[in-house]
Short mmCIF file of C-alpha atoms in Angstrom, two decimals:
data_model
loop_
_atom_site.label_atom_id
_atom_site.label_comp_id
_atom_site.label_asym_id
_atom_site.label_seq_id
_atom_site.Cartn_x
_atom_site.Cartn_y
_atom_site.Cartn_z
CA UNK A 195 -85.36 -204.71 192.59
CA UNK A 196 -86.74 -208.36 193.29
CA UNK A 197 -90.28 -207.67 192.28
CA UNK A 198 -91.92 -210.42 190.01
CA UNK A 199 -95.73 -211.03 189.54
CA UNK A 200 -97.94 -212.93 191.57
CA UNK A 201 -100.84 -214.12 191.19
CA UNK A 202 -104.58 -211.97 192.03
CA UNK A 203 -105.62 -212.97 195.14
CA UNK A 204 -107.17 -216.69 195.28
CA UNK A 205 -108.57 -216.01 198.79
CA UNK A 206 -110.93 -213.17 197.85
CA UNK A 207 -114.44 -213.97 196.82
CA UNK A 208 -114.59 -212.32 194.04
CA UNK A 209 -118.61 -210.27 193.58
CA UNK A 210 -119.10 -211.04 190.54
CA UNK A 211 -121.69 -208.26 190.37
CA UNK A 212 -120.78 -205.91 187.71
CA UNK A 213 -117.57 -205.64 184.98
CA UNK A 214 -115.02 -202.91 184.55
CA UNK A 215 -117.26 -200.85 182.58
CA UNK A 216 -119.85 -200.73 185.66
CA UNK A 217 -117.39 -200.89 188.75
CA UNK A 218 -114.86 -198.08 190.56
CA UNK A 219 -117.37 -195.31 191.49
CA UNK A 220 -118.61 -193.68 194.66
CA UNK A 221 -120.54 -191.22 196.31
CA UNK A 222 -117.73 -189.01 194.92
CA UNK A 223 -116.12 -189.18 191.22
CA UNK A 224 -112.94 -188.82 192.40
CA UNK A 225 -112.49 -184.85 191.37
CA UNK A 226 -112.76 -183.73 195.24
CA UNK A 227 -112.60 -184.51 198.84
CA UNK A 228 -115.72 -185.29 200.52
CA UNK A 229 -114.08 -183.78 204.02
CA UNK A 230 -111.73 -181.06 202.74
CA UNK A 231 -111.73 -178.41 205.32
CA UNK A 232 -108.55 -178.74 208.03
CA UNK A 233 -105.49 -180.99 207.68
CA UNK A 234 -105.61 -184.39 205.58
CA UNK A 235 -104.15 -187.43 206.77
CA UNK A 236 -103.83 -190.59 204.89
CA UNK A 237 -102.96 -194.09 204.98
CA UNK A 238 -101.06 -196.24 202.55
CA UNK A 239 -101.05 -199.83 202.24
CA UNK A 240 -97.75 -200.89 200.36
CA UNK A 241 -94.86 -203.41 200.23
CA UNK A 242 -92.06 -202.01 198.95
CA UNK A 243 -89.20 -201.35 201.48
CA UNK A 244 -88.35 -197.77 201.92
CA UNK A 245 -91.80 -195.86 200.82
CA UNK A 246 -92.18 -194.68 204.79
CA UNK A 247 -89.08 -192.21 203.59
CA UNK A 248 -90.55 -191.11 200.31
CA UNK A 249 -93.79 -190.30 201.81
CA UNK A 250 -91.46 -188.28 204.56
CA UNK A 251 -90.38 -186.11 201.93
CA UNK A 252 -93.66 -185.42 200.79
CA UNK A 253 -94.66 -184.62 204.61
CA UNK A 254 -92.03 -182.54 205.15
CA UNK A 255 -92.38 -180.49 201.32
CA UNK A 256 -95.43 -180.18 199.51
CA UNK A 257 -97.73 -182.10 202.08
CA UNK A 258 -96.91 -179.81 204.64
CA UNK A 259 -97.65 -176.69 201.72
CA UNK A 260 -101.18 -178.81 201.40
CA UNK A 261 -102.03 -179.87 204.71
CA UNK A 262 -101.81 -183.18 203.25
CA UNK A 263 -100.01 -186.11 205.70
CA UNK A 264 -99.58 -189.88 204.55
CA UNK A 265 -98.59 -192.86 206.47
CA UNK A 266 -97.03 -195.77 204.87
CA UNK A 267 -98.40 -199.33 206.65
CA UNK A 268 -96.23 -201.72 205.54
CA UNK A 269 -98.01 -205.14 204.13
CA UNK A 270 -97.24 -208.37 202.65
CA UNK A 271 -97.17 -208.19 199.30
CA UNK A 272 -99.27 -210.80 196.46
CA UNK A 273 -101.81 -212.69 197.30
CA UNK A 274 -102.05 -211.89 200.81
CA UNK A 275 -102.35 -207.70 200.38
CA UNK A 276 -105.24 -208.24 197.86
CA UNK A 277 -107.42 -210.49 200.31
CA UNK A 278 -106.35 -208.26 202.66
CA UNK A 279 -107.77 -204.87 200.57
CA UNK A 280 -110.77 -206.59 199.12
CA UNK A 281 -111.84 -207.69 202.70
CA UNK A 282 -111.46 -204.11 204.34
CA UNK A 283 -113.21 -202.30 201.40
CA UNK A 284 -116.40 -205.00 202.01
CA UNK A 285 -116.25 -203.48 206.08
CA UNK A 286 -115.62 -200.04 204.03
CA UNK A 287 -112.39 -199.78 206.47
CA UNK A 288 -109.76 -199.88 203.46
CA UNK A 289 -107.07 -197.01 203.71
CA UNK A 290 -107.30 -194.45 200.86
CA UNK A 291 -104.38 -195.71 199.44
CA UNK A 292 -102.91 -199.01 198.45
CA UNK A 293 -100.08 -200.52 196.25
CA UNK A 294 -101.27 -203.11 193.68
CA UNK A 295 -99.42 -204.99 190.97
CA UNK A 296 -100.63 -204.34 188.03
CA UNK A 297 -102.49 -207.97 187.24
CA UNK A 298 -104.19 -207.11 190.34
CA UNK A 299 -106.37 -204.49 189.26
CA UNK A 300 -108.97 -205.68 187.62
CA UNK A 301 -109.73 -208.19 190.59
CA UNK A 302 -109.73 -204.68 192.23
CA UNK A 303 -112.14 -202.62 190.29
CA UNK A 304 -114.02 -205.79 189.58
CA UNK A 305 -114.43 -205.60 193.40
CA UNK A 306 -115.57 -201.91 193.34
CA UNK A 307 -112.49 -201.25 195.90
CA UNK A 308 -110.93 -198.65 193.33
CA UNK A 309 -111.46 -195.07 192.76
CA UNK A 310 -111.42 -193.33 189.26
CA UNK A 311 -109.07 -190.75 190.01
CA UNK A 312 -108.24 -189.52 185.99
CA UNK A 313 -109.81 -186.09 187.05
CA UNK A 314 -106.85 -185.27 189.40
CA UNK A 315 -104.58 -187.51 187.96
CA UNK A 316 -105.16 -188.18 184.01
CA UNK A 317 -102.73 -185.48 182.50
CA UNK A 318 -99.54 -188.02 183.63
CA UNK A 319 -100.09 -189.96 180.73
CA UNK A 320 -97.37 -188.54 178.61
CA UNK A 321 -94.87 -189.40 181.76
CA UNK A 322 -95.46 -193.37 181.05
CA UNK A 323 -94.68 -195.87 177.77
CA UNK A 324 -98.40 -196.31 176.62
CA UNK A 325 -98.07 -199.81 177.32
CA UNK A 326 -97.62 -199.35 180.75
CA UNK A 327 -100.21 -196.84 180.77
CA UNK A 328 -102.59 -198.76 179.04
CA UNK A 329 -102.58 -201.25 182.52
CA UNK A 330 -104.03 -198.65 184.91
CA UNK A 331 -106.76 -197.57 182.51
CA UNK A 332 -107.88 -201.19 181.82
CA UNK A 333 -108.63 -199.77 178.20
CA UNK A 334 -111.21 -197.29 179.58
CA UNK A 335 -111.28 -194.08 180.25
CA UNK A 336 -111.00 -194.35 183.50
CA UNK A 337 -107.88 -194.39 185.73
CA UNK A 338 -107.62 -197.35 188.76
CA UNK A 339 -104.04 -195.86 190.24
CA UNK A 340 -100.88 -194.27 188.85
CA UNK A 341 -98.06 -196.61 187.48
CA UNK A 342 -95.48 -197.16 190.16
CA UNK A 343 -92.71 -199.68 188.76
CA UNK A 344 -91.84 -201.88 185.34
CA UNK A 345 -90.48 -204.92 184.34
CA UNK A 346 -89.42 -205.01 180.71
CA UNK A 347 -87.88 -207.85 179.96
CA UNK A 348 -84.58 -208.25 178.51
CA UNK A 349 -81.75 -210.95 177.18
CA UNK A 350 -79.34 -211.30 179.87
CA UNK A 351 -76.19 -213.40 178.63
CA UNK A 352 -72.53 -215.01 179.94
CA UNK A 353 -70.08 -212.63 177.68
CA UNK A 354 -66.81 -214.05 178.90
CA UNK A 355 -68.88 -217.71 177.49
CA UNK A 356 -70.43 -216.42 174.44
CA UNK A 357 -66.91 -215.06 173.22
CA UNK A 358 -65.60 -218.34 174.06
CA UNK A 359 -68.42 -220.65 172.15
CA UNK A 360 -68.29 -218.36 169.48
CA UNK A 361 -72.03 -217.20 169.54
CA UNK A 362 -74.05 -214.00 168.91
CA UNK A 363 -76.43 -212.30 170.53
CA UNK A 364 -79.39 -213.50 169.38
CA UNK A 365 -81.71 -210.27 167.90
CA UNK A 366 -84.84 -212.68 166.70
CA UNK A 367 -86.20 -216.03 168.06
CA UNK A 368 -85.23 -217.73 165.10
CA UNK A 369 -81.56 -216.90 166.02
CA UNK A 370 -82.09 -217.65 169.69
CA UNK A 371 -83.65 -221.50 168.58
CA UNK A 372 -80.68 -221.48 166.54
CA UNK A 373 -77.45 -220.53 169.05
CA UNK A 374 -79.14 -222.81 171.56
CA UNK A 375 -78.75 -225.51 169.38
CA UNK A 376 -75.33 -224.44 168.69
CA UNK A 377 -74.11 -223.96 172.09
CA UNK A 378 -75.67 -228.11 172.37
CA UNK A 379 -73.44 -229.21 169.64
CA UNK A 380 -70.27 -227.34 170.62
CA UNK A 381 -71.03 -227.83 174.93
CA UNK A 382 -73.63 -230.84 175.22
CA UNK A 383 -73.34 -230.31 179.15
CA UNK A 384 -74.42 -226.74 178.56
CA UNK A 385 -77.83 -224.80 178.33
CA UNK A 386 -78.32 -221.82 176.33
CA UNK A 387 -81.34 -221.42 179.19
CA UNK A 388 -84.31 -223.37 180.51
CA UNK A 389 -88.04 -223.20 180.08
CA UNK A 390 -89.65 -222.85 183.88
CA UNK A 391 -92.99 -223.73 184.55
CA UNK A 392 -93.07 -221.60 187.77
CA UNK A 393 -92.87 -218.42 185.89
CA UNK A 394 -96.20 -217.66 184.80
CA UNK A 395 -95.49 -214.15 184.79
CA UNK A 396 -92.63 -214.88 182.40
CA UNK A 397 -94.79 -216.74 179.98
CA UNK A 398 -97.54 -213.68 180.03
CA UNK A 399 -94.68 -211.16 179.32
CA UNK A 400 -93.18 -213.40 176.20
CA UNK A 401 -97.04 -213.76 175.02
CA UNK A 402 -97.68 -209.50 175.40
CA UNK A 403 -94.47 -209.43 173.03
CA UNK A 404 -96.11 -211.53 170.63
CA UNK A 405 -98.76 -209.34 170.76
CA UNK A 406 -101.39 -211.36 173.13
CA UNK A 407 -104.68 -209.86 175.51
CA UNK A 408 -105.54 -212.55 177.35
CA UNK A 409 -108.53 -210.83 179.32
CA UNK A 410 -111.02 -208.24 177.30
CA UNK A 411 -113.90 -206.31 178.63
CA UNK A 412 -116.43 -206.37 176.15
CA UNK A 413 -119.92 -204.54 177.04
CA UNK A 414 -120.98 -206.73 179.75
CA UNK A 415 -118.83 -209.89 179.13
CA UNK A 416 -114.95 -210.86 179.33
CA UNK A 417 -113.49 -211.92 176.15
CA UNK A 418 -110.65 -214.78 177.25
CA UNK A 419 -107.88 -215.29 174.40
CA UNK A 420 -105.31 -216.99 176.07
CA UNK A 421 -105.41 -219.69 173.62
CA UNK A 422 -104.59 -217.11 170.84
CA UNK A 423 -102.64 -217.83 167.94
CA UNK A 424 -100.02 -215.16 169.52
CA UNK A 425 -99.58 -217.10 172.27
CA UNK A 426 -99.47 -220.28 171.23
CA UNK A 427 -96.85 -218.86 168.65
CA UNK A 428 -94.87 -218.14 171.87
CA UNK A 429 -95.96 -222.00 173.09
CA UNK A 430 -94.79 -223.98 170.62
CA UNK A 431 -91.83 -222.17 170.22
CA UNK A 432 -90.97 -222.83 173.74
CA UNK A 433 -92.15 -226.13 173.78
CA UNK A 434 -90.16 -227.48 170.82
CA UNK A 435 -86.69 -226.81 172.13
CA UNK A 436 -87.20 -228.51 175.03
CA UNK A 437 -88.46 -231.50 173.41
CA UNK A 438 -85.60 -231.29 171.08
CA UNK A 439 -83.41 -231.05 173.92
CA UNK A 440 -82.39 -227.16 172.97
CA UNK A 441 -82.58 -225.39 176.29
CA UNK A 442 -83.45 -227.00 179.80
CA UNK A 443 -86.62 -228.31 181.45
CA UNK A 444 -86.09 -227.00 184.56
CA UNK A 445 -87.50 -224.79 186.94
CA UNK A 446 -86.48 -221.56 187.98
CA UNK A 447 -85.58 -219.98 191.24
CA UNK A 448 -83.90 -223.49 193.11
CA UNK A 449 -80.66 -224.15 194.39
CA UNK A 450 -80.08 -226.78 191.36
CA UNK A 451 -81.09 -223.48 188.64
CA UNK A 452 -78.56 -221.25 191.05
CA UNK A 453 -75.53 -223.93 190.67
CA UNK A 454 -76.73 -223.97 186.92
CA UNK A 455 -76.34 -219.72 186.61
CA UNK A 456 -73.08 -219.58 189.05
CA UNK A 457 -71.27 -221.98 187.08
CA UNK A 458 -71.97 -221.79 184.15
CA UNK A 459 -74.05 -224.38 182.84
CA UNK A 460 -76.61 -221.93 181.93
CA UNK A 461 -74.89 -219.34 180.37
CA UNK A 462 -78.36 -216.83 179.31
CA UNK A 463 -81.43 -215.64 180.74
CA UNK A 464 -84.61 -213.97 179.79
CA UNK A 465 -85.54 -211.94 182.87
CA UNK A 466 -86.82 -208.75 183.46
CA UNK A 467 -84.93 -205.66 184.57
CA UNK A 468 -84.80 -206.16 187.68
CA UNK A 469 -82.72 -209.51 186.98
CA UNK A 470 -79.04 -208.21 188.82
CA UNK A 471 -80.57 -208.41 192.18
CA UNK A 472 -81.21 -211.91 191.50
CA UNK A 473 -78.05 -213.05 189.92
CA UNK A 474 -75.80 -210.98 192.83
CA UNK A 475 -77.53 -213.58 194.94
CA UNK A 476 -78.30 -216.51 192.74
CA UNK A 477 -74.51 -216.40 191.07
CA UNK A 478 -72.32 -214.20 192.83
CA UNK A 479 -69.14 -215.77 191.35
CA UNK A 480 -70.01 -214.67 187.82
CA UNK A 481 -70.35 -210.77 188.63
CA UNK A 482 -68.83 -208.41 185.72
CA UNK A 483 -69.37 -211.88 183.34
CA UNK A 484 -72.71 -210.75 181.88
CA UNK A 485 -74.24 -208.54 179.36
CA UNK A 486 -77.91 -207.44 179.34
CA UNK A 487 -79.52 -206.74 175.92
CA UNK A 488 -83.11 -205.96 174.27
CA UNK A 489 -84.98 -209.34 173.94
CA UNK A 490 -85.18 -211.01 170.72
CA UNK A 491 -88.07 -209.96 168.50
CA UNK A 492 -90.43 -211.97 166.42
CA UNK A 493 -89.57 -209.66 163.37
CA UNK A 494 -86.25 -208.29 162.85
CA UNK A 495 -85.86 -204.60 163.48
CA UNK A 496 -89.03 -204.45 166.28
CA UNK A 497 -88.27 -203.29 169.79
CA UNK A 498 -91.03 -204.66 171.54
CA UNK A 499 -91.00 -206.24 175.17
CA UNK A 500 -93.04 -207.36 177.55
CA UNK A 501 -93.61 -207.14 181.10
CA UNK A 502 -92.99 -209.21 184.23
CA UNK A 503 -93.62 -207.18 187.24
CA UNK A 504 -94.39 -204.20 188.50
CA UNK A 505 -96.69 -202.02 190.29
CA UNK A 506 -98.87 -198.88 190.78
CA UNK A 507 -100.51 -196.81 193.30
CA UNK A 508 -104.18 -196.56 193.34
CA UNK A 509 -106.68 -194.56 195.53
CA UNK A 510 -109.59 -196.38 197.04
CA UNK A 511 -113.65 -195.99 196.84
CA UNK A 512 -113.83 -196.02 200.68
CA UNK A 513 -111.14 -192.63 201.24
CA UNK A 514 -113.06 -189.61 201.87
CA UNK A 515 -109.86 -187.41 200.63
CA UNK A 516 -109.37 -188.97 196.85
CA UNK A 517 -108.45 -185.83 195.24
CA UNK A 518 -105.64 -185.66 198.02
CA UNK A 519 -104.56 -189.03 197.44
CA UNK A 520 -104.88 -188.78 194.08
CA UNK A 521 -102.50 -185.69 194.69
CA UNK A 522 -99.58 -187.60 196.01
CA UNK A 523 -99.79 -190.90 193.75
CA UNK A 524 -99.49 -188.53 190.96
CA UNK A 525 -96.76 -186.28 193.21
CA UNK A 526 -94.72 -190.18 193.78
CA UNK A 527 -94.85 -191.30 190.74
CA UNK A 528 -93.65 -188.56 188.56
CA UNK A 529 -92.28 -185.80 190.60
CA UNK A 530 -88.32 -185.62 190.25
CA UNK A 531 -87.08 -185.77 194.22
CA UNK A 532 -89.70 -188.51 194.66
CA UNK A 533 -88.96 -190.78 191.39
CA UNK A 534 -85.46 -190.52 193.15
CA UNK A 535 -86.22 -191.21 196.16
CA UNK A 536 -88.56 -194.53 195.36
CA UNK A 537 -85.24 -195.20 193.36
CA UNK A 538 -82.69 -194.95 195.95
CA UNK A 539 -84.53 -195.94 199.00
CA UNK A 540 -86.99 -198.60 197.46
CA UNK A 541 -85.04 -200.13 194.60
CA UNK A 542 -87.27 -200.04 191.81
CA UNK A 543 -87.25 -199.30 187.99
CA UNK A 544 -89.31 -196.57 188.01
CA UNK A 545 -92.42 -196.66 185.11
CA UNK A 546 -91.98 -192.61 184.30
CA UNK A 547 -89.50 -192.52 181.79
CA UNK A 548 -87.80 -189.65 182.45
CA UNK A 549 -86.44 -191.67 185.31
CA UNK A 550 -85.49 -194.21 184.10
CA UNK A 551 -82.22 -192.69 183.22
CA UNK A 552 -79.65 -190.34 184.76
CA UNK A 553 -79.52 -189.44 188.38
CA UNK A 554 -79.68 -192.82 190.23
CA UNK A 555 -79.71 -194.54 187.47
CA UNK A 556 -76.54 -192.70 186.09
CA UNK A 557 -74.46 -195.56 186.86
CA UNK A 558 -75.48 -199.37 186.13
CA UNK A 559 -76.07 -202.37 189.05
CA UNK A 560 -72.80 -203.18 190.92
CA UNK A 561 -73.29 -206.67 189.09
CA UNK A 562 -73.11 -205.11 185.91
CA UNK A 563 -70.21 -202.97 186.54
CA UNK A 564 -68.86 -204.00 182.92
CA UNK A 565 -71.74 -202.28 180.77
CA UNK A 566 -71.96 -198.61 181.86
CA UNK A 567 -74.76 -198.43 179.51
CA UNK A 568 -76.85 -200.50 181.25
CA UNK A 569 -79.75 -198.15 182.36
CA UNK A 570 -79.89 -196.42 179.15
CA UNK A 571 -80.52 -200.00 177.25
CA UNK A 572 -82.88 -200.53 179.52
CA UNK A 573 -84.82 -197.45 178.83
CA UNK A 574 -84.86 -197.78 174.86
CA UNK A 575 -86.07 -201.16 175.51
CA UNK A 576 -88.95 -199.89 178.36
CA UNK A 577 -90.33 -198.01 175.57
CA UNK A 578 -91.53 -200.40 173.36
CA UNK A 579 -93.31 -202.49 176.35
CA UNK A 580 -96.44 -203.56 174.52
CA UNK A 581 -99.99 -203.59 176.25
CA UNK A 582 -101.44 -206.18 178.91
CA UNK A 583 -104.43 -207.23 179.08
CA UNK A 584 -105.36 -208.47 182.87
CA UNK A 585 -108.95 -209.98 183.65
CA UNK A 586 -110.40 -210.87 187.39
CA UNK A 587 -108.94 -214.42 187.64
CA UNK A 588 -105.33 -214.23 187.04
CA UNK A 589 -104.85 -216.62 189.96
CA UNK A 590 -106.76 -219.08 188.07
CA UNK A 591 -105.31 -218.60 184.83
CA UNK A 592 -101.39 -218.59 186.39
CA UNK A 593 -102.07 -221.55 188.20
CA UNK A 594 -103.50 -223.78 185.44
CA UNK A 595 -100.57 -222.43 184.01
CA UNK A 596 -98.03 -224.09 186.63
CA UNK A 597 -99.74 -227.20 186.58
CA UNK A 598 -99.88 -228.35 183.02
CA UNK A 599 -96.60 -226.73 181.93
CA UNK A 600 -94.87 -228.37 184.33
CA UNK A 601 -96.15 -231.92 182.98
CA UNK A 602 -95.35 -230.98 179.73
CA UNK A 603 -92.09 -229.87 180.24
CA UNK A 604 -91.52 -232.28 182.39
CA UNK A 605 -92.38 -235.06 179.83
CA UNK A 606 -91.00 -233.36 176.87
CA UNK A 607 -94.35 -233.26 175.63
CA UNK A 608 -95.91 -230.40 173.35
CA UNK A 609 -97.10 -227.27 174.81
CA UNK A 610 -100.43 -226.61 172.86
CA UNK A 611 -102.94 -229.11 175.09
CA UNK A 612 -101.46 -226.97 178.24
CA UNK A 613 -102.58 -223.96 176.75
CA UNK A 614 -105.81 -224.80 175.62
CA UNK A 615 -106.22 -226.37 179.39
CA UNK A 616 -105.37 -223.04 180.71
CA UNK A 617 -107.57 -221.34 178.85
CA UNK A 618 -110.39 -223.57 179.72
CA UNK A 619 -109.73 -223.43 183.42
CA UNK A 620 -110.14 -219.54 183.21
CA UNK A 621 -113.16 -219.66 181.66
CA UNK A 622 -114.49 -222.22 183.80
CA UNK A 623 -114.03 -220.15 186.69
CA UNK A 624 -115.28 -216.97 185.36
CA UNK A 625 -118.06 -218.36 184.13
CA UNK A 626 -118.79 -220.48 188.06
CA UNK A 627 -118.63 -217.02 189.44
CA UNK A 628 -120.61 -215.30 187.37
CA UNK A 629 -119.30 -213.43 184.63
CA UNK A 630 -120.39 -213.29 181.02
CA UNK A 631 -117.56 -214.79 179.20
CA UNK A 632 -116.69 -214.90 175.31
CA UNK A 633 -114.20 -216.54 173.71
#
């Protein structure tokens, strides 16, 4: 699994007519089908490779039982799919079903584009970490789509170099600041890891940890924290070892950070689960050398993450069939055969957490061959995924975010007047189109 977050769409024109609280309802509430007599067919807009043969099974078993047919279109994914979505609900031509990230949503709903569908589909809470929960619901009582796929984030490290340097595995921040300075003094050439300013989906994760909402819907305004003592916690912690010199500067995802992971120059990570599908390709020449384990906590003994990535499947406003789409997002999300299918054929972490062991998951990633135990840290960690709080101008917010922390980091320079930028920039837009915004 590859999946990281992108930005809500940039493209869209967002209406900035009404808030959460006010948005997501139709001629129908989402408990029936406004044309329910004969065979249903449906369309789903998605990205994910594979989800053509997970809807087959669902033709071929309890569709066909239902009269119920879906088709999988496949899309781009980002950016691109929620333009795409938020222009065909405005010609009411969007297909009654649709894969969104999870950032993504509010931009949706604030777009009335999304149906509530908690009616039908409500009594799958208890299948999903409340965190992740807590992101379709958009701390209402409503529910904008079904949770598809997670990305906890984790500690991935070098064993073979951490043996070798004489270092633990760091369970708090403190001790993280602290072997990263070690590693300097024994390996100067060496990098415990690097801060990267292209990752703003990385930086929201580490501030949900901390215990950040960055986006609140309160009565008819947004409440914008992103310059919140939580995350400026997670800031200037970041921002003070690489002016000290402690970990890297350097962005993610290039050719130099590649060399850096294949040989060995940076010997940890913080990445999400999904991390051994980049490392096979990113440094294939260290497979079996790494270890993944639960991220280090702001107070010893917690076993809280946060997220980067992931996705859900929500039924739209314009579908004149919700409670049959409704029917199968709950049916792919959390029925056995189909959790294993999206597993096998699409390559995800599945969000129900009775999945996220066992069966396909029985044995860990090819990469990780050396830690059978892989999948089963990974669930214990999934559970304590804490909250995230998404608002309609992510894209805003995550690019402000690229552009000042890469100065900073770039200059060695202190991370606080980048985050107070970034939260200025997203209330500067929210406020040009139209929203009530408190701070």
């Amino acid at each position: 699994m590859k999946y990281r977050m992108v930005a809500a769409s940039a493209a869209a024109s967002l209406a900035a007519t009404a808030l959460l609280t006010g948005c997501g309802s139709s001629d129908d509430d989402g408990s029936g089908d406004r044309a329910a007599s004969g065979p249903v067919s449906l369309t789903y807009w998605a990205w994910a490779p594979g989800l053509d043969k997970v809807a087959d099974l669902w033709n071929e078993g309890e569709g066909k039982k239902a009269g119920i047919k879906v088709t999988v279109k496949k899309q781009a994914s980002g950016d691109d799919l929620v333009t795409k979505i938020i222009t065909a609900a405005k010609a009411h031509k969007a297909p009654d079903l649709v894969q969104a990230e999870y950032q993504a949503l509010p931009t949706l709903v604030s777009n009335d584009v999304l149906a509530d569908i908690s009616k039908v589909a409500g009594d799958a809470e208890k299948e999903f970490a409340p965190g992740v929960w807590q992101q379709t619901t958009l701390g209402s009582d409503a529910l904008y789509a079904l949770p598809q796929d997670s990305g906890p984030l984790m500690f991935y490290y070098r064993q073979d170099l951490f043996k070798k340097y004489e270092l633990s595995v760091p369970t708090t921040w403190d001790e993280f600041a602290e072997t990263a300075r070690a590693l300097k003094k024994k390996a100067p050439d060496k990098d415990l890891t690097t801060f990267s300013s292209n990752d703003s989906g990385l930086f929201a994760g580490l501030a949900q940890q901390a215990g950040a909402r960055w986006w609140t819907p309160s009565g008819d305004t947004w409440k914008v924290a992103i310059d919140d003592p939580a995350t400026r916690k997670v800031a200037d912690f970041w921002g003070g070892l690489v002016k000290e010199g402690a970990i890297d500067n350097q962005p993610m995802y290039t050719p130099a950070w590649n060399k850096a992971l294949n040989t060995g120059k940076q010997i940890a990570w913080v990445s999400a689960v999904w991390a051994p599908g980049t490392l096979t390709t990113a440094a294939p020449d260290t497979a079996g050398k790494w270890a993944m384990a639960p991220l280090p906590q702001w107070k010893a003994g917690d076993n809280v993450t946060g997220s980067w990535g992931g996705s859900s499947t929500a039924v739209t406003n314009d579908s004149e069939h919700q409670e049959a789409a409704a029917t199968f997002a709950k049916w792919l999300n959390t029925d056995p055969a189909a959790l294993a299918a999206l597993v096998k054929e699409s390559g995800i972490y599945p969000a129900a957490t009775a999945a996220q062991t066992g069966g396909a998951l029985a044995k860990p990633p090819a990469y990780f061959s050396n830690q059978p135990d892989f999948y089963t840290t990974a669930a214990e960690i999934a559970k304590g995924t804490a909250p995230a709080a998404w608002g309609p101008n992510v894209n805003v917010a995550y690019s402000s975010f690229k552009d000042n922390f890469a100065a900073a980091a770039k200059d060695r320079a202190p991370f606080g007047p980048a985050l107070t930028a970034m939260q200025e920039a997203t209330v500067a837009d929210l406020k040009k189109q139209g929203f009530g915004v408190s701070e």
